[in-house]
mmCIF file of C-alpha atoms in Angstrom:
data_model
loop_
_atom_site.group_PDB
_atom_site.id
_atom_site.type_symbol
_atom_site.label_atom_id
_atom_site.label_comp_id
_atom_site.label_asym_id
_atom_site.label_seq_id
_atom_site.Cartn_x
_atom_site.Cartn_y
_atom_site.Cartn_z
ATOM 1 C CA UNK A 1108 -0.146 0.069 -0.190
ATOM 2 C CA UNK A 1109 1.192 3.184 -0.720
ATOM 3 C CA UNK A 1110 0.367 4.885 2.304
ATOM 4 C CA UNK A 1111 2.498 3.018 4.184
ATOM 5 C CA UNK A 1112 5.703 2.753 1.854
ATOM 6 C CA UNK A 1113 5.135 6.661 1.516
ATOM 7 C CA UNK A 1114 7.133 8.853 4.071
ATOM 8 C CA UNK A 1115 3.828 11.000 5.620
ATOM 9 C CA UNK A 1116 6.227 14.083 6.477
ATOM 10 C CA UNK A 1117 8.831 13.544 3.196
ATOM 11 C CA UNK A 1118 9.703 17.286 2.482
ATOM 12 C CA UNK A 1119 6.568 18.211 -0.436
ATOM 13 C CA UNK A 1120 5.657 22.048 -2.400
ATOM 14 C CA UNK A 1121 5.026 25.141 -1.136
ATOM 15 C CA UNK A 1122 1.720 24.691 1.130
ATOM 16 C CA UNK A 1123 -0.644 27.643 -0.507
ATOM 17 C CA UNK A 1124 -0.075 26.408 -3.848
ATOM 18 C CA UNK A 1125 -1.328 23.188 -3.401
ATOM 19 C CA UNK A 1126 -3.979 24.166 -0.752
ATOM 20 C CA UNK A 1127 -5.330 26.566 -3.366
ATOM 21 C CA UNK A 1128 -5.538 24.191 -6.353
ATOM 22 C CA UNK A 1129 -7.074 21.734 -3.626
ATOM 23 C CA UNK A 1130 -9.834 24.355 -3.122
ATOM 24 C CA UNK A 1131 -10.389 24.633 -6.771
ATOM 25 C CA UNK A 1132 -10.372 20.737 -7.707
ATOM 26 C CA UNK A 1133 -12.449 19.261 -4.646
ATOM 27 C CA UNK A 1134 -15.460 20.144 -2.580
ATOM 28 C CA UNK A 1135 -12.729 20.646 0.824
ATOM 29 C CA UNK A 1136 -12.433 24.302 1.206
ATOM 30 C CA UNK A 1137 -11.685 24.064 4.839
ATOM 31 C CA UNK A 1138 -8.616 22.562 6.840
ATOM 32 C CA UNK A 1139 -10.732 21.238 8.974
ATOM 33 C CA UNK A 1140 -11.912 19.793 5.767
ATOM 34 C CA UNK A 1141 -8.809 18.676 4.350
ATOM 35 C CA UNK A 1142 -7.735 16.791 7.972
ATOM 36 C CA UNK A 1143 -11.192 14.646 7.817
ATOM 37 C CA UNK A 1144 -10.143 13.808 4.140
ATOM 38 C CA UNK A 1145 -7.082 12.697 5.230
ATOM 39 C CA UNK A 1146 -7.936 11.269 8.004
ATOM 40 C CA UNK A 1147 -5.038 13.068 9.971
ATOM 41 C CA UNK A 1148 -5.829 15.565 13.011
ATOM 42 C CA UNK A 1149 -6.080 19.275 12.277
ATOM 43 C CA UNK A 1150 -3.306 20.045 14.465
ATOM 44 C CA UNK A 1151 -1.083 18.291 11.712
ATOM 45 C CA UNK A 1152 -3.159 20.087 8.884
ATOM 46 C CA UNK A 1153 -1.753 23.156 11.082
ATOM 47 C CA UNK A 1154 1.498 22.510 11.277
ATOM 48 C CA UNK A 1155 2.408 22.009 7.924
ATOM 49 C CA UNK A 1156 0.415 25.395 7.110
ATOM 50 C CA UNK A 1157 2.741 26.895 9.832
ATOM 51 C CA UNK A 1158 6.170 24.965 8.571
ATOM 52 C CA UNK A 1159 4.601 26.223 3.934
ATOM 53 C CA UNK A 1160 5.378 22.324 2.929
ATOM 54 C CA UNK A 1161 2.413 20.530 1.980
ATOM 55 C CA UNK A 1162 3.664 16.172 2.918
ATOM 56 C CA UNK A 1163 4.153 14.333 -0.066
ATOM 57 C CA UNK A 1164 2.045 11.237 1.465
ATOM 58 C CA UNK A 1165 -0.558 13.799 1.748
ATOM 59 C CA UNK A 1166 -0.712 14.376 -1.933
ATOM 60 C CA UNK A 1167 -0.481 10.666 -2.794
ATOM 61 C CA UNK A 1168 -3.601 9.873 -0.485
ATOM 62 C CA UNK A 1169 -5.477 12.907 -1.499
ATOM 63 C CA UNK A 1170 -4.483 11.704 -4.792
ATOM 64 C CA UNK A 1171 -6.283 8.669 -4.732
ATOM 65 C CA UNK A 1172 -9.261 9.588 -2.348
ATOM 66 C CA UNK A 1173 -10.540 12.081 -4.272
ATOM 67 C CA UNK A 1174 -9.528 10.250 -7.223
ATOM 68 C CA UNK A 1175 -7.296 13.183 -8.657
ATOM 69 C CA UNK A 1176 -3.624 13.348 -10.758
ATOM 70 C CA UNK A 1177 -1.067 14.063 -8.805
ATOM 71 C CA UNK A 1178 -0.055 16.186 -11.410
ATOM 72 C CA UNK A 1179 -3.614 18.503 -10.582
ATOM 73 C CA UNK A 1180 -2.069 18.623 -6.852
ATOM 74 C CA UNK A 1181 1.601 19.012 -6.921
ATOM 75 C CA UNK A 1182 1.883 20.647 -10.335
ATOM 76 C CA UNK A 1183 -1.448 22.595 -11.072
ATOM 77 C CA UNK A 1184 -1.950 20.263 -14.712
ATOM 78 C CA UNK A 1185 -4.661 19.537 -15.715
ATOM 79 C CA UNK A 1186 -7.135 21.261 -12.885
ATOM 80 C CA UNK A 1187 -10.469 20.043 -13.676
ATOM 81 C CA UNK A 1188 -12.952 22.920 -15.363
ATOM 82 C CA UNK A 1189 -9.683 24.646 -16.458
ATOM 83 C CA UNK A 1190 -9.302 24.396 -20.665
ATOM 84 C CA UNK A 1191 -5.485 23.822 -21.233
ATOM 85 C CA UNK A 1192 -3.764 27.081 -22.935
ATOM 86 C CA UNK A 1193 -2.528 24.981 -25.204
ATOM 87 C CA UNK A 1194 -4.320 24.103 -28.409
ATOM 88 C CA UNK A 1195 -4.885 20.042 -29.102
ATOM 89 C CA UNK A 1196 -2.452 20.026 -31.370
ATOM 90 C CA UNK A 1197 0.579 21.339 -30.017
ATOM 91 C CA UNK A 1198 0.277 18.693 -26.757
ATOM 92 C CA UNK A 1199 3.186 15.769 -26.723
ATOM 93 C CA UNK A 1200 1.348 12.684 -25.815
ATOM 94 C CA UNK A 1201 2.255 11.977 -22.544
ATOM 95 C CA UNK A 1202 3.897 7.945 -22.197
ATOM 96 C CA UNK A 1203 5.201 6.454 -18.865
ATOM 97 C CA UNK A 1204 9.133 7.712 -19.629
ATOM 98 C CA UNK A 1205 7.975 11.395 -19.678
ATOM 99 C CA UNK A 1206 5.904 11.269 -16.765
ATOM 100 C CA UNK A 1207 8.352 9.343 -14.836
ATOM 101 C CA UNK A 1208 10.391 12.783 -16.269
ATOM 102 C CA UNK A 1209 8.259 15.019 -15.029
ATOM 103 C CA UNK A 1210 8.158 13.760 -11.527
ATOM 104 C CA UNK A 1211 11.844 14.354 -11.193
ATOM 105 C CA UNK A 1212 11.049 16.991 -12.609
ATOM 106 C CA UNK A 1213 8.543 18.517 -9.693
ATOM 107 C CA UNK A 1214 10.860 16.821 -7.309
ATOM 108 C CA UNK A 1215 14.091 18.365 -7.548
ATOM 109 C CA UNK A 1216 12.648 21.830 -8.315
ATOM 110 C CA UNK A 1217 10.276 21.453 -5.296
ATOM 111 C CA UNK A 1218 13.460 20.456 -2.911
ATOM 112 C CA UNK A 1219 11.688 17.352 -2.110
ATOM 113 C CA UNK A 1220 13.728 14.244 -0.379
ATOM 114 C CA UNK A 1221 12.253 11.215 -2.460
ATOM 115 C CA UNK A 1222 13.723 7.925 -1.765
ATOM 116 C CA UNK A 1223 13.082 4.805 -4.587
ATOM 117 C CA UNK A 1224 10.784 3.575 -2.671
ATOM 118 C CA UNK A 1225 8.786 6.656 -2.495
ATOM 119 C CA UNK A 1226 9.458 7.325 -7.048
ATOM 120 C CA UNK A 1227 8.670 3.794 -7.416
ATOM 121 C CA UNK A 1228 5.079 4.964 -5.390
ATOM 122 C CA UNK A 1229 4.587 7.468 -7.575
ATOM 123 C CA UNK A 1230 5.578 5.908 -11.100
ATOM 124 C CA UNK A 1231 2.691 3.375 -9.899
ATOM 125 C CA UNK A 1232 -0.321 5.889 -8.990
ATOM 126 C CA UNK A 1233 1.418 7.640 -12.620
ATOM 127 C CA UNK A 1234 0.505 4.279 -13.885
ATOM 128 C CA UNK A 1235 -3.090 3.873 -12.923
ATOM 129 C CA UNK A 1236 -3.951 6.887 -14.171
ATOM 130 C CA UNK A 1237 -2.347 6.205 -17.264
ATOM 131 C CA UNK A 1238 -4.412 3.506 -17.603
ATOM 132 C CA UNK A 1239 -7.880 5.220 -16.010
ATOM 133 C CA UNK A 1240 -7.809 7.770 -18.289
ATOM 134 C CA UNK A 1241 -6.777 5.048 -21.807
ATOM 135 C CA UNK A 1242 -9.587 2.864 -20.545
ATOM 136 C CA UNK A 1243 -11.878 5.905 -20.391
ATOM 137 C CA UNK A 1244 -10.979 7.158 -24.361
ATOM 138 C CA UNK A 1245 -11.801 3.886 -25.470
ATOM 139 C CA UNK A 1246 -15.077 3.355 -23.479
ATOM 140 C CA UNK A 1247 -15.994 6.825 -24.955
ATOM 141 C CA UNK A 1248 -14.761 5.583 -28.970
ATOM 142 C CA UNK A 1249 -16.885 2.442 -28.321
ATOM 143 C CA UNK A 1250 -20.252 4.148 -27.662
#
């Protein structure tokens, strides 16, 4: 299980940026609601906000519980309800290798310390997300 293999306290991206994305992408509007959704204490959320860092383990858990892409939470890419600014013809296809590269870039840019087990968990989630998207596309095309 990812939650057990990921350090819940691992350094993550800036709190304010992630918190705004969460509020835009989910029905979660208060820190108390976030704590309830994640199954953690209100004090833990307040502490993370005070440190100014959103823990990676929380992002993983939230992505799974809210059926969101980590791209939405961590990077603000393809936020539900938003239209991508780039035309479809200019978009590059997203293959697993490029997805892994994006994880590496995001981790480096945020200054996160991620071990190989955590990286494997992120890659696993990316694979699951891509599989879901492919299945949805096939379903839409066969209707």
